[in-house]
Coordinates of C-alpha atoms in Angstrom, one line a residue:
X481 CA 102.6 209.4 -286.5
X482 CA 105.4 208.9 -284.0
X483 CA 108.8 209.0 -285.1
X484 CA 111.3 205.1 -284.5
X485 CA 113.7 206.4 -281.7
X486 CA 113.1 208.3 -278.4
X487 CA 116.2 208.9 -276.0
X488 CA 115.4 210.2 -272.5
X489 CA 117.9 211.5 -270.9
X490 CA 117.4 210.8 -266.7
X491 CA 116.3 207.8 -265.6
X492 CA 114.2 209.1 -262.3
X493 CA 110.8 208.7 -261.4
X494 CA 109.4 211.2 -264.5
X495 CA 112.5 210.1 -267.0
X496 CA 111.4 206.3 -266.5
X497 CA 107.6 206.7 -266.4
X498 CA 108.0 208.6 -269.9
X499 CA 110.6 205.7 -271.2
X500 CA 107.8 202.9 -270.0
X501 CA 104.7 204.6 -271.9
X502 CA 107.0 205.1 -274.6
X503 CA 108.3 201.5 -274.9
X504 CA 104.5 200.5 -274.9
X505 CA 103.8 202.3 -277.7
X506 CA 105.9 200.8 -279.9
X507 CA 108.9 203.0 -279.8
X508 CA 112.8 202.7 -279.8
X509 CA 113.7 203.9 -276.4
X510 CA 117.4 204.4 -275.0
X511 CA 117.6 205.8 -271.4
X512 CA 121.0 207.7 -270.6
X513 CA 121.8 207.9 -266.7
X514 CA 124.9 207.2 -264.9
X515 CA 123.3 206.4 -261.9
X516 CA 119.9 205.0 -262.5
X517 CA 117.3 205.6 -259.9
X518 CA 119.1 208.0 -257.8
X519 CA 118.7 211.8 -257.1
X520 CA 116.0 213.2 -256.0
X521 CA 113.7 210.6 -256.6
X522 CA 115.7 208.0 -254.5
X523 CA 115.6 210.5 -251.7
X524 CA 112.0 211.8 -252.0
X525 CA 109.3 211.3 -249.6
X526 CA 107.3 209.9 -251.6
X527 CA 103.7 212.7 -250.7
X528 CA 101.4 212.6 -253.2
X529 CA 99.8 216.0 -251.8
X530 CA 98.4 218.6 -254.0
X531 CA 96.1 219.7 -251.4
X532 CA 98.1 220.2 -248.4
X533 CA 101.3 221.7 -250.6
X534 CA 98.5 224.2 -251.9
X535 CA 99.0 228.1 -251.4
X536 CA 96.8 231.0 -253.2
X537 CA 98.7 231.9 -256.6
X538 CA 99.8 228.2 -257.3
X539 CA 96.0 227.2 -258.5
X540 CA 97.5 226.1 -262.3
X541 CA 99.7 223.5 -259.5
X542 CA 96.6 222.6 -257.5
X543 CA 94.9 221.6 -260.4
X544 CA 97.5 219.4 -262.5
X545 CA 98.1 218.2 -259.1
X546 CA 94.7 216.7 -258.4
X547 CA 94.6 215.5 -261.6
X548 CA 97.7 213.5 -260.8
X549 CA 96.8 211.8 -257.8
X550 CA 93.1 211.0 -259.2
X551 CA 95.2 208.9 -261.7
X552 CA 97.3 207.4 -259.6
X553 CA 95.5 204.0 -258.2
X554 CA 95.1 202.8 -261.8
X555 CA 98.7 203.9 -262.9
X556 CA 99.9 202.1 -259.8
X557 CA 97.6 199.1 -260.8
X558 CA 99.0 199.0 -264.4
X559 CA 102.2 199.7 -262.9
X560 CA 102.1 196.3 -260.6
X561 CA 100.6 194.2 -263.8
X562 CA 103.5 195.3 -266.1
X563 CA 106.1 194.7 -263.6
X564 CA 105.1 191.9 -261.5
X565 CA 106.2 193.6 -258.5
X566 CA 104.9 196.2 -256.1
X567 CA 104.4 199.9 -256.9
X568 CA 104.1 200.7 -253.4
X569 CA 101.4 203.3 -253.2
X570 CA 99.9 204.3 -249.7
X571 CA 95.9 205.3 -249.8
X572 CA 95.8 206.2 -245.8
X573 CA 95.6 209.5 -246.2
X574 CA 97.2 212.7 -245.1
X575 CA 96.5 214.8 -241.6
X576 CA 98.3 218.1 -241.0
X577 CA 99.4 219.1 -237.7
X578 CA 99.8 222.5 -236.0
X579 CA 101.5 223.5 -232.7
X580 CA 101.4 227.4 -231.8
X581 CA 98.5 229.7 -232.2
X582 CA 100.5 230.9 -235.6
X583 CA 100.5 227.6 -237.1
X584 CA 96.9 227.1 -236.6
X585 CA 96.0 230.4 -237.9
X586 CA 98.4 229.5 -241.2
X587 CA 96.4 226.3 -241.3
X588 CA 93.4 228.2 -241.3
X589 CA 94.3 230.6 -244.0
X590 CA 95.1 227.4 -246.1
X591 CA 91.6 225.9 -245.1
X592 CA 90.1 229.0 -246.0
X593 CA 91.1 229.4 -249.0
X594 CA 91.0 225.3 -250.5
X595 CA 87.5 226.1 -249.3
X596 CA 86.8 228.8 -251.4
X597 CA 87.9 226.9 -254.1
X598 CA 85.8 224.1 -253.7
X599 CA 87.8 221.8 -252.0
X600 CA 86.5 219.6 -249.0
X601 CA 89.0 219.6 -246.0
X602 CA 88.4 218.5 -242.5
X603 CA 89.2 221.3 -239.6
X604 CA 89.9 219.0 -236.3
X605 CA 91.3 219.9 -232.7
X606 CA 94.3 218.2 -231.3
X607 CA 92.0 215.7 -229.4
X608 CA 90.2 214.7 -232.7
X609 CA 94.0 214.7 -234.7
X610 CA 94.9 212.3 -232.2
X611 CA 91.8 209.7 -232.7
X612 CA 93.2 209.5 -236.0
X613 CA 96.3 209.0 -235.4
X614 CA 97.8 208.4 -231.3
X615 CA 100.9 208.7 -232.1
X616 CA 100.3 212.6 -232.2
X617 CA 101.9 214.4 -229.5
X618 CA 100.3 216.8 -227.2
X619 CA 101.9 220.0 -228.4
X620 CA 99.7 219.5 -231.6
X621 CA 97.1 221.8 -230.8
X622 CA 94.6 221.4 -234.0
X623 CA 94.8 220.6 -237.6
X624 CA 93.4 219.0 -240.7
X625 CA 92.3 216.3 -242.0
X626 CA 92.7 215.3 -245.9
X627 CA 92.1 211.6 -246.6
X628 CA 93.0 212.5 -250.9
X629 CA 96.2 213.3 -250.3
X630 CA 97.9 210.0 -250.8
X631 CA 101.5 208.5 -250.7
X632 CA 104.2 206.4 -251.8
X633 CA 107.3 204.5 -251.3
X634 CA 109.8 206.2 -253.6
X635 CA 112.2 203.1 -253.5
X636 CA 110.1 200.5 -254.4
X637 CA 108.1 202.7 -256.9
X638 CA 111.6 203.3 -259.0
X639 CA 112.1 199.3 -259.0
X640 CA 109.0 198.7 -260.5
X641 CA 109.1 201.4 -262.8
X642 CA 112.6 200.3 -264.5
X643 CA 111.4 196.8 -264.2
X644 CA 108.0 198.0 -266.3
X645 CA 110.3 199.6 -268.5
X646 CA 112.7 197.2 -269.6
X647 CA 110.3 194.6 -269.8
X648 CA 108.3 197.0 -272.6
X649 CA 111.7 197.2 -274.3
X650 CA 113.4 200.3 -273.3
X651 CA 116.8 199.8 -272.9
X652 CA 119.1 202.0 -270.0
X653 CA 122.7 202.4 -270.3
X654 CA 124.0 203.5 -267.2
X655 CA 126.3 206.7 -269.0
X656 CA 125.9 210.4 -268.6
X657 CA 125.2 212.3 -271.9
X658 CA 126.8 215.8 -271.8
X659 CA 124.3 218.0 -274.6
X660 CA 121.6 217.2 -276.5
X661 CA 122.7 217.5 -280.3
X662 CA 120.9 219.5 -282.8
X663 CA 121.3 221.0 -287.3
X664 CA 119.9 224.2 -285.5
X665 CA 116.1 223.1 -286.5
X666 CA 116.2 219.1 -285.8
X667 CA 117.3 217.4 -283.2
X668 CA 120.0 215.0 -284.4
X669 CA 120.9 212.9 -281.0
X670 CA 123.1 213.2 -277.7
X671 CA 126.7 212.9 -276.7
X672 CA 127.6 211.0 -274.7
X673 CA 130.5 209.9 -272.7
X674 CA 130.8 206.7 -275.2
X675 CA 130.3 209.1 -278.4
X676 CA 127.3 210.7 -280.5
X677 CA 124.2 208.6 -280.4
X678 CA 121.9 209.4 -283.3
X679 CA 118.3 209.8 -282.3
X680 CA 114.6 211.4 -283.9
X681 CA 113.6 212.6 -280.7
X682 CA 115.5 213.6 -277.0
X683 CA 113.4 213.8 -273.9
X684 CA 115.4 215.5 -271.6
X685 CA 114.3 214.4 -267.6
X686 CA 117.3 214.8 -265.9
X687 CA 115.9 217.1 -263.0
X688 CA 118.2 219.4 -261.6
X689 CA 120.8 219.1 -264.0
X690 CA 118.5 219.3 -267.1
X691 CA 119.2 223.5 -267.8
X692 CA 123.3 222.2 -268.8
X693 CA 122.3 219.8 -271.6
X694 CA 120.7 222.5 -274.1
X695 CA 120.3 226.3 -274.6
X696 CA 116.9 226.2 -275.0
X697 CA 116.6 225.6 -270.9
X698 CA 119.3 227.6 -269.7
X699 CA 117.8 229.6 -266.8
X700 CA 114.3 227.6 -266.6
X701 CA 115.7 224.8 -264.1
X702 CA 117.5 225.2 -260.5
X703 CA 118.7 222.9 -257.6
X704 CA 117.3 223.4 -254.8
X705 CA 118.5 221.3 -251.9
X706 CA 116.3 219.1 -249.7
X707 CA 117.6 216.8 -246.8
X708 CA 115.8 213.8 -245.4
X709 CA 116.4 211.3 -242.5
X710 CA 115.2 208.1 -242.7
X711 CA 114.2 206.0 -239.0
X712 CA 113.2 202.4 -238.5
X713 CA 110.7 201.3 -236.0
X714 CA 112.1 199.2 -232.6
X715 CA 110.8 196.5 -230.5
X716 CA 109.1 198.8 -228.0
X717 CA 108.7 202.0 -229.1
X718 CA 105.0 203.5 -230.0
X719 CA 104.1 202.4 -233.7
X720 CA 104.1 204.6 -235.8
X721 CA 101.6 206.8 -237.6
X722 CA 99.5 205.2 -240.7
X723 CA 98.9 208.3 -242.4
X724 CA 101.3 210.7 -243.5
X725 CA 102.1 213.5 -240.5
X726 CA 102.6 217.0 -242.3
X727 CA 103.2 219.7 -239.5
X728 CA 103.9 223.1 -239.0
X729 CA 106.1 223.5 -236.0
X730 CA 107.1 227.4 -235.0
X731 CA 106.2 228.1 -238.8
X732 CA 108.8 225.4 -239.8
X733 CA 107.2 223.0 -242.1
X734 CA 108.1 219.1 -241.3
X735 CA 106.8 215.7 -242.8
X736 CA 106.5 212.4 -241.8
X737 CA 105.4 209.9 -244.1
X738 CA 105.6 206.0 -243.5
X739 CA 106.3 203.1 -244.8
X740 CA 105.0 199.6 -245.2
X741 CA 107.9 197.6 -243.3
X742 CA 107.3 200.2 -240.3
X743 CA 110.0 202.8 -240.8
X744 CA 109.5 206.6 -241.7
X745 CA 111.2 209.5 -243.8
X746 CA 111.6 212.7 -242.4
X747 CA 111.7 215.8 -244.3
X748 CA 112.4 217.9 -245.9
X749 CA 114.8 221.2 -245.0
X750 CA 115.4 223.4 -248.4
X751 CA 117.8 225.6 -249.9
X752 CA 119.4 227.3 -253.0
X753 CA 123.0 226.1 -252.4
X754 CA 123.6 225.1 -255.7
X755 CA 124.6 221.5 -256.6
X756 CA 125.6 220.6 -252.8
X757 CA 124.5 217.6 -251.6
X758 CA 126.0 217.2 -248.2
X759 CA 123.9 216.2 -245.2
X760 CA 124.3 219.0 -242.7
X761 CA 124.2 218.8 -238.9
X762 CA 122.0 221.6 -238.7
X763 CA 119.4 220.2 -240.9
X764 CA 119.3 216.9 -238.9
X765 CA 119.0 218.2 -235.9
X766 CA 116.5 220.6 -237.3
X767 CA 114.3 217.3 -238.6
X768 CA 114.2 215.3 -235.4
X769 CA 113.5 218.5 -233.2
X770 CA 110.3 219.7 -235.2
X771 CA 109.5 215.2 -235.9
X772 CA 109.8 214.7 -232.0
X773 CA 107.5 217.9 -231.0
X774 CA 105.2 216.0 -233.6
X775 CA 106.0 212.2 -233.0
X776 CA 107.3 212.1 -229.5
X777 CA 107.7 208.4 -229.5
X778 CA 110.3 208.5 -232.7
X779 CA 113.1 209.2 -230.0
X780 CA 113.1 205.3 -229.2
X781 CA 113.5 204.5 -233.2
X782 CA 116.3 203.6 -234.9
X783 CA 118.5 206.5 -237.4
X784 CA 119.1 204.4 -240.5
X785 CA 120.0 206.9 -243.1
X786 CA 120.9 210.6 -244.0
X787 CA 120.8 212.3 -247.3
X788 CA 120.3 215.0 -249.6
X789 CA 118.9 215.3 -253.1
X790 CA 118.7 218.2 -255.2
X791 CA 115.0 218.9 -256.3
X792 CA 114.7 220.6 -259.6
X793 CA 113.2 224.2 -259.5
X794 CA 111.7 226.4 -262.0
X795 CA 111.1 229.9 -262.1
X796 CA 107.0 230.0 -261.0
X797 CA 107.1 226.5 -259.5
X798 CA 105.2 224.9 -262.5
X799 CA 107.3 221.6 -264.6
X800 CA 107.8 222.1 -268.1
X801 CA 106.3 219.5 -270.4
X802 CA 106.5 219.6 -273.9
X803 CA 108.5 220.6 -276.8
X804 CA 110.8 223.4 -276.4
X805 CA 114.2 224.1 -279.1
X806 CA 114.7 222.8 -281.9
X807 CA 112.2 220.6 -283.4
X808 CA 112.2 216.7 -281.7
X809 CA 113.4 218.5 -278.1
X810 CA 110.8 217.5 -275.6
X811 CA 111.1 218.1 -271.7
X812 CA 109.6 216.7 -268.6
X813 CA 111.5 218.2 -266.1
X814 CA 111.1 220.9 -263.4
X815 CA 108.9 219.2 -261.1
X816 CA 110.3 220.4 -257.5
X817 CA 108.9 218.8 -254.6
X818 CA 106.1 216.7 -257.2
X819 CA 108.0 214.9 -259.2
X820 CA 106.3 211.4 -257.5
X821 CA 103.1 213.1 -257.5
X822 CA 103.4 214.2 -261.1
X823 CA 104.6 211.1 -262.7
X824 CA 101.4 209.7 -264.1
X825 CA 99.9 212.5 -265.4
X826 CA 103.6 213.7 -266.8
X827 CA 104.1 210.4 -268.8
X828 CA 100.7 210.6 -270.5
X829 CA 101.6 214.0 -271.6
X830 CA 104.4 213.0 -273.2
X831 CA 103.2 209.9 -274.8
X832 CA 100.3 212.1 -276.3
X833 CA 103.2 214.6 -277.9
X834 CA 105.2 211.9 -278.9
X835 CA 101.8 210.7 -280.9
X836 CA 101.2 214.4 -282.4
X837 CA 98.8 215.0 -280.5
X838 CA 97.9 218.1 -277.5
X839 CA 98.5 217.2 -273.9
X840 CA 95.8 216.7 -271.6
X841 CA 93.9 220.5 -270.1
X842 CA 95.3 220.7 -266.9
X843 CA 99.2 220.3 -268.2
X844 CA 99.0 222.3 -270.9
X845 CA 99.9 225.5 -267.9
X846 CA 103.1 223.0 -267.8
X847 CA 104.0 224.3 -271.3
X848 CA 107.6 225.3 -271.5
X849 CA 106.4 227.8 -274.3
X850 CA 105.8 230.3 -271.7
X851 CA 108.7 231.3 -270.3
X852 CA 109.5 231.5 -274.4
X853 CA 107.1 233.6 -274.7
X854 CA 107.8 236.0 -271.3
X855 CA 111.9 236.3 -273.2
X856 CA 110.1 237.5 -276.4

């Protein structure tokens, strides 16, 4: 039986999809952020790519991954009903690009090995990469194709998911709350900058910043920096690609995924600088260098916006979901670079602890329990 009151602390991409299935249960739900929609999920890229961000080691990943984006046309579908309003996912597909002889021999290695696990990925030349998609340049020498890896517009995603939200009853107060509150074995509430607020259960899915509001994840959540541009398509210029462009340029990793009113988002450069969250001129200029060897006809768009967000990290590059603490502590945070791509199957996995029950197979690897368990 679920408890009256549920306060989530973040109101991001996982910290709202958790307050909407919450508030369709039938629960209480108060959302804490000072700056709704912002962070890293106002400047993600919006990839929904388990298979291309795949490497041997991350399987656990791979597979809460696919799970993900197989749920993601009817979470976006439920998503548009609830809110009235767009969710903005992209079903085009994904093609990876290589340039040198190295990058097509780390391409390989990753076909290789998604095909030993049974995963179905097209190998194509540069000639066949570029019947796909024209706008490929000729420096991209071969590639793959992977029409399952999906996308979505970030921006318009976070409308409809606070939209969603509120109109299920969840409430958001635009306040930061500085700790979670606890008796030592119960959860009691937050603090917050207007005072205590009294609450049976805390979800805490305030990304990067999650490891300062409780012991219990102190050392299990980093920053780690990511910078993207963002350019607009002009009268003129080539259009641009439907299908999101990952690349490998010199062994420097670059992605370009659109959008539906023409533009782009370039990305993403990262590094552990702490909370730092200035644009730098080195990673611009490293983004349109390795997008232009890609994209050659984005030199005749338009540079509309800079920015940085702070993707939270965790020690193996698995989220935590679940209950961690004292008791009526949950966490959803911890995503890195798949918070977007996460979101569905993150959500359901809360709304199934907040009923008492376990979290669907292929999260339960997100279990915070086992970095508990490593410190024992």
């Amino acid at each position: 039986m679920m408890s009256n009151s549920l306060t989530v602390i973040g109101a991001g991409v996982i910290g709202l999809s958790c307050a909407w299935r919450a508030a369709q249960a039938g629960l209480r739900v108060t959302v804490f952020d000072p700056a709704p929609s912002s962070g890293a999920s106002w400047v993600a890229g919006g990839m929904l790519a388990p298979v291309t961000e795949a490497w041997p080691g991350e399987e656990e990943l791979l597979e809460l991954g696919e799970a993900a984006v197989r749920a993601w046309p009817a979470f976006a579908a439920e998503l548009e009903s609830a809110a009235g309003r767009p969710a903005g996912l992209r079903t085009d597909g994904t093609v990876v690009a290589a340039t040198g002889s190295g990058d097509r021999a780390e391409l390989d290695t990753l076909a290789t090995f998604l095909g030993r696990l049974g995963r179905d990925v097209q190998r194509l030349s540069g000639r066949e990469l570029r019947r796909l998609e024209p706008a490929l340049g000729p420096d991209v020498r071969g590639g793959l194709s992977v029409p399952s890896d999906l996308a979505v517009d970030n921006r318009v995603l976070l409308a409809a998911l606070r939209v969603a939200a509120e109109r299920a009853g969840a409430r958001v107060v635009e306040q930061p709350v500085r700790a979670v509150l606890d008796d030592g074995e119960q959860v009691t509430g937050v603090r917050t900058d207007g005072g205590d607020v009294e609450s049976d259960l805390v979800l805490v899915a305030a990304g990067a910043h999650s490891a300062a509001l409780h012991p219990a994840l102190d050392g299990l959540v980093r920053p780690v920096k990511g910078e993207i541009l963002r350019i607009a398509h002009r009268a003129g210029a080539f259009p641009p690609p439907q299908r999101t462009v990952r690349a490998l340029v010199d062994g420097r990793p670059v992605y370009v995924v659109p959008r539906d009113d023409g533009g782009l988002v370039i990305g993403a450069t990262q590094a552990e600088l702490g909370f730092d969250t200035q644009v730098t001129v080195g990673g611009v200029r490293d983004l349109l260098r390795d997008a232009e060897r890609i994209l050659p006809g984005i030199a005749e768009y338009a540079l509309v916006e800079s920015a940085a967000g702070l993707r939270p990290g965790s020690p193996d590059n698995l989220p935590l979901i679940g209950a961690l603490g004292p008791h009526g502590l949950l966490v959803a945070t911890g995503h890195h670079r798949n918070g977007m791509l996460l979101a569905p199957v993150s959500a359901d996995a809360v709304l199934a602890l907040l009923r008492g029950g376990a979290v669907p197979e292929p999260v339960r690897a997100a279990d915070p329990a086992r970095f508990s368990m490593v410190r024992r």
